[in-house]
Short mmCIF file of C-alpha atoms in Angstrom, two decimals:
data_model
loop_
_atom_site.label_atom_id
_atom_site.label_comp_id
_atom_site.label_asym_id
_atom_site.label_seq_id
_atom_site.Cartn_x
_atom_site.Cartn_y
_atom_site.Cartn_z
CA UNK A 1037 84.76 216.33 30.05
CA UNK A 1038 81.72 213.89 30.76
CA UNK A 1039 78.23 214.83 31.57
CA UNK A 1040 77.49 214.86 35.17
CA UNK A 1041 75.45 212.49 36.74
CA UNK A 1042 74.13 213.83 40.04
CA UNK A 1043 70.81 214.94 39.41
CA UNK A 1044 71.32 218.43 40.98
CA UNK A 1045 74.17 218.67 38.59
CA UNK A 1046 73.21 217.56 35.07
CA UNK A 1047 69.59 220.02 36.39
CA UNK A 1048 72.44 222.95 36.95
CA UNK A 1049 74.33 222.31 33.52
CA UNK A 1050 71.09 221.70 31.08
CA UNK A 1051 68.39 223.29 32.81
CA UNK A 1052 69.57 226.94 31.72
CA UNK A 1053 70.46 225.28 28.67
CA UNK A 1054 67.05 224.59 27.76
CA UNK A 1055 65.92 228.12 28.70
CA UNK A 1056 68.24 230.12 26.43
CA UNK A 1057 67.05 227.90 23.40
CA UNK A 1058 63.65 228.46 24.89
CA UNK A 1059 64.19 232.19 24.71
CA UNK A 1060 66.21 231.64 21.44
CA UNK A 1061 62.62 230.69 19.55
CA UNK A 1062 60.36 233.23 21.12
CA UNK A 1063 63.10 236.16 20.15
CA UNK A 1064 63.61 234.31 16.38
CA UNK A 1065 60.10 233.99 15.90
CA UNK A 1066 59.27 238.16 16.89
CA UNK A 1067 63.07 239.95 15.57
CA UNK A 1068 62.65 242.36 13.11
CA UNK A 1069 66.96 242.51 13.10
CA UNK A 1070 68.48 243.52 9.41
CA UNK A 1071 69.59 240.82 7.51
CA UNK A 1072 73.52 241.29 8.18
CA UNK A 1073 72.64 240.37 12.03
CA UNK A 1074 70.62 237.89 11.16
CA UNK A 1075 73.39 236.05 9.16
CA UNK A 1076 75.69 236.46 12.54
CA UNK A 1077 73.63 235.22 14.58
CA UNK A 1078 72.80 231.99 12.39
CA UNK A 1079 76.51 231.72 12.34
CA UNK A 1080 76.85 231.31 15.98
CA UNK A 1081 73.96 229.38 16.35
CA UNK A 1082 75.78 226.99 13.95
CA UNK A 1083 78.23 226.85 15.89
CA UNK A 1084 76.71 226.51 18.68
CA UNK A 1085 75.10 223.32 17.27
CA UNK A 1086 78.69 221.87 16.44
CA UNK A 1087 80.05 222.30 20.00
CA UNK A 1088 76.85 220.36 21.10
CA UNK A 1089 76.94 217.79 18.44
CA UNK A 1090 80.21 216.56 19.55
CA UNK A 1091 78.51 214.22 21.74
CA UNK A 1092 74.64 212.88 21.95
CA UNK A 1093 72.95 210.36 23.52
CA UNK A 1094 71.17 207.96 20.28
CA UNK A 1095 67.75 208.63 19.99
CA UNK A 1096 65.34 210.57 21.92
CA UNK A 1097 65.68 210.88 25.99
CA UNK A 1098 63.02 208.47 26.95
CA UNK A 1099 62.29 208.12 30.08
CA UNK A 1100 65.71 207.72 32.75
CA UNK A 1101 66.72 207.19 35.98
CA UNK A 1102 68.31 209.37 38.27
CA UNK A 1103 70.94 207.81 40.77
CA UNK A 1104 68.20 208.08 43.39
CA UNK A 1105 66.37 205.85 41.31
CA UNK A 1106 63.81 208.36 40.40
CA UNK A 1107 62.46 208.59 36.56
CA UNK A 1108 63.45 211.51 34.57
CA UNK A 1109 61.48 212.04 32.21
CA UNK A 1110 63.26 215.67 30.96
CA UNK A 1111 62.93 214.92 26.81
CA UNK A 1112 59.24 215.31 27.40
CA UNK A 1113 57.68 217.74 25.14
CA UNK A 1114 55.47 219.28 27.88
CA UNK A 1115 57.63 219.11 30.98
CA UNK A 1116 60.72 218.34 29.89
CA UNK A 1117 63.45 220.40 31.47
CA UNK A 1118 65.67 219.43 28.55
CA UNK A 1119 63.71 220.15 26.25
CA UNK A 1120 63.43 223.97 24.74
CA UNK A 1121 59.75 223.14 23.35
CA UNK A 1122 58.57 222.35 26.52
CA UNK A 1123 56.79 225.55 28.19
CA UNK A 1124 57.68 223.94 31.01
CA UNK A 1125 54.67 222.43 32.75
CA UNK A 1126 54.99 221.79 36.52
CA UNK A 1127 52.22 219.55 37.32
CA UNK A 1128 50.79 219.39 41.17
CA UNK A 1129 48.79 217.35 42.54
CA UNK A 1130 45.99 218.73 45.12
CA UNK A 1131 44.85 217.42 48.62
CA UNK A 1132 41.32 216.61 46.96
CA UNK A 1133 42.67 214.94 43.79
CA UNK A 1134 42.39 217.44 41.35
CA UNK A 1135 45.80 217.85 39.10
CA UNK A 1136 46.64 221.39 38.19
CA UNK A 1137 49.39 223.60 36.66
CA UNK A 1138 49.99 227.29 35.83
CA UNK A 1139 51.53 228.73 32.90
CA UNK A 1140 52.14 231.40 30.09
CA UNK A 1141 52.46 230.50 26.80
CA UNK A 1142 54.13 233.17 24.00
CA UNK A 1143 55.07 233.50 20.73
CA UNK A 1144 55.87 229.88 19.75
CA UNK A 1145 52.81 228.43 20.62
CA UNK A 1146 50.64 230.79 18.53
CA UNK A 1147 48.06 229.64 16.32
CA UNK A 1148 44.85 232.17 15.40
CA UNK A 1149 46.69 235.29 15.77
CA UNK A 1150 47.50 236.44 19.58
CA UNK A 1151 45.94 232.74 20.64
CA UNK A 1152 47.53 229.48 21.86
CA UNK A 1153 46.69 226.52 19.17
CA UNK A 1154 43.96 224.28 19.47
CA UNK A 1155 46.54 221.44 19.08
CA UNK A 1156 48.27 223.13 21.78
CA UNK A 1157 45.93 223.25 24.36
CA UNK A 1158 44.66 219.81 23.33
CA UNK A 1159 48.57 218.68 24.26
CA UNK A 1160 48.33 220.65 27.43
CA UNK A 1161 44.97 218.71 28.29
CA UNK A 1162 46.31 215.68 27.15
CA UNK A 1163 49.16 215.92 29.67
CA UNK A 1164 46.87 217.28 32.74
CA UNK A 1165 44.05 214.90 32.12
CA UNK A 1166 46.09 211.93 32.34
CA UNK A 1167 48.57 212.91 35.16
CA UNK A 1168 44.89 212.22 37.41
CA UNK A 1169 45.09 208.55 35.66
CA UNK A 1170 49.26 207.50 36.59
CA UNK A 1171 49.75 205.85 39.82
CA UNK A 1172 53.21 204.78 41.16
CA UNK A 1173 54.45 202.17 38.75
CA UNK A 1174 51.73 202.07 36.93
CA UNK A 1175 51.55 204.52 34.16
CA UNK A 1176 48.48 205.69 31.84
CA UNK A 1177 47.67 205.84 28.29
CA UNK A 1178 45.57 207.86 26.72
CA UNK A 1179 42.36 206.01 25.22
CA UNK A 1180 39.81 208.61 24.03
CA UNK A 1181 40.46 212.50 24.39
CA UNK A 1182 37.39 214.96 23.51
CA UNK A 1183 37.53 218.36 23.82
CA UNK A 1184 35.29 221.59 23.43
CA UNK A 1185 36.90 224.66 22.66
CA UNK A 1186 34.62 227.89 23.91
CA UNK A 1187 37.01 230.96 23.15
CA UNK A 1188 40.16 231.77 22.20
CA UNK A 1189 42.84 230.93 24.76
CA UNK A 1190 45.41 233.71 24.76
CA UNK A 1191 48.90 234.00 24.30
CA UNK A 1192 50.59 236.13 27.11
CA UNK A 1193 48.49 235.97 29.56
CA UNK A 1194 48.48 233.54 32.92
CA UNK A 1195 46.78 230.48 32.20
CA UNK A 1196 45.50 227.08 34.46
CA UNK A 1197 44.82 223.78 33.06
CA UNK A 1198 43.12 221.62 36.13
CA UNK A 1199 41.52 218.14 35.98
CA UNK A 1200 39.75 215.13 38.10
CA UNK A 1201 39.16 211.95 37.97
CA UNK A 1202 35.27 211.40 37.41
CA UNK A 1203 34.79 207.81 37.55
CA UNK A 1204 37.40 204.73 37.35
CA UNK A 1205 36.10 201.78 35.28
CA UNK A 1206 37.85 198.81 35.62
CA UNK A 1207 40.98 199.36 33.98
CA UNK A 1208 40.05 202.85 32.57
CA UNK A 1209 39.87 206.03 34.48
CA UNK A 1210 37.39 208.80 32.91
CA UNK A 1211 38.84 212.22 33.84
CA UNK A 1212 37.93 215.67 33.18
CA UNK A 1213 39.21 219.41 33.18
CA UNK A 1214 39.78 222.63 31.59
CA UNK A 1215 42.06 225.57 30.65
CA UNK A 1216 40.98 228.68 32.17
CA UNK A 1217 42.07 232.28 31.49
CA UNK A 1218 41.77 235.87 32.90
CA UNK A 1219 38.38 235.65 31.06
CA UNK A 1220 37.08 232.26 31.98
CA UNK A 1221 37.21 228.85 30.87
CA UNK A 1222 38.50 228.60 27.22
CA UNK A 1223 38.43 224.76 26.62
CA UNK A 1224 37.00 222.30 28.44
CA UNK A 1225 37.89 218.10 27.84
CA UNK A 1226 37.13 214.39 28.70
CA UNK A 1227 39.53 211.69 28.26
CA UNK A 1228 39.90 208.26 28.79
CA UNK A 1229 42.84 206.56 30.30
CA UNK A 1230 43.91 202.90 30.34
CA UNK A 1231 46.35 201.10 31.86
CA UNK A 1232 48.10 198.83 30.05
CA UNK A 1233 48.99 195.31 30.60
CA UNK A 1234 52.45 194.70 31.57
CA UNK A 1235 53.07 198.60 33.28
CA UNK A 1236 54.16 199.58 29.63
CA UNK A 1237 55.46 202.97 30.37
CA UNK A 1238 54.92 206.07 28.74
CA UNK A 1239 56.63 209.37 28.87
#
């Protein structure tokens, strides 16, 4: 059996693949099973891993087109539908310019105890910061990212990451933003995005 290739159909058959595996780390990072259902379950999981192995793309995903000639770019570590470490993001893009998204991040992004990462949310801001910086065809890379970190940012609890663009320079656009949280702002950032010569693509 091949993989499909409508885009509604290969979203059908790996989306909820992505999401059990998803689920899969959160629940094997927090079990507290006995060790005889722990050995089970790594026994299905392993073969779970040999039914998939049977046939993989070389490489990483990249960036691909979809028959409609739209890129997918579902390996990405951030919103990649494919991809189980992705939270996902959903990145949308306001009236007024500003790029936002919404999210909850649990046990696997952890890093001071019941807190996101630093590294995380510098990812995250990464991600947000530059969406404000890609235009049609013409893709951004990140130059200079700086980033204040004012409180914890917790795990569990809603989350926004927003940004703007606050002045374009030539070839460089200098955005800003922040992650907010019930309690406020929790890290604030200002990057530096270039486009390259070329249209060198990212993903």
């Amino acid at each position: 059996m091949t993989a499909p290739d409508d885009d509604a159909d290969s979203r059908a058959v790996y989306e909820p693949l992505a999401e059990s595996i998803r689920r899969l780390i959160d629940v094997g990072i927090r079990t507290e099973a006995d060790a005889t259902v722990v050995a089970n379950v790594r026994a299905k999981i392993e073969a779970a891993i040999d039914e998939l192995s049977v046939s993989l793309m070389p490489g990483s995903f990249g960036v691909q087109t979809a028959p409609d000639g739209a890129p997918r770019a579902w390996g990405n570590v951030l919103i990649g539908l494919r991809n189980p470490v992705a939270p996902p993001l959903t990145i949308r893009h306001d009236p007024d310019g500003t790029v936002h998204t919404e999210f909850t991040l649990g046990a696997a992004y952890e890093g001071p105890p019941g807190h996101v990462h630093g590294g995380v949310c510098a990812l995250i801001l990464d991600h947000v910061l530059g969406a404000t910086a890609h235009l049609p065809g013409k893709p951004a890379v990140t130059g200079t990212l700086t980033l204040r970190y004012l409180r914890g940012t917790p795990l569990g609890r809603p989350l926004r990451a927003s940004a703007h663009v606050d002045r374009i320079e030539g070839a460089k656009t200098f955005a800003v933003g922040h992650i907010a949280g019930p309690d406020g702002v929790t890290v604030t950032a200002e990057g530096v995005f270039i486009h390259p010569k070329g249209g060198q693509r990212d993903g």
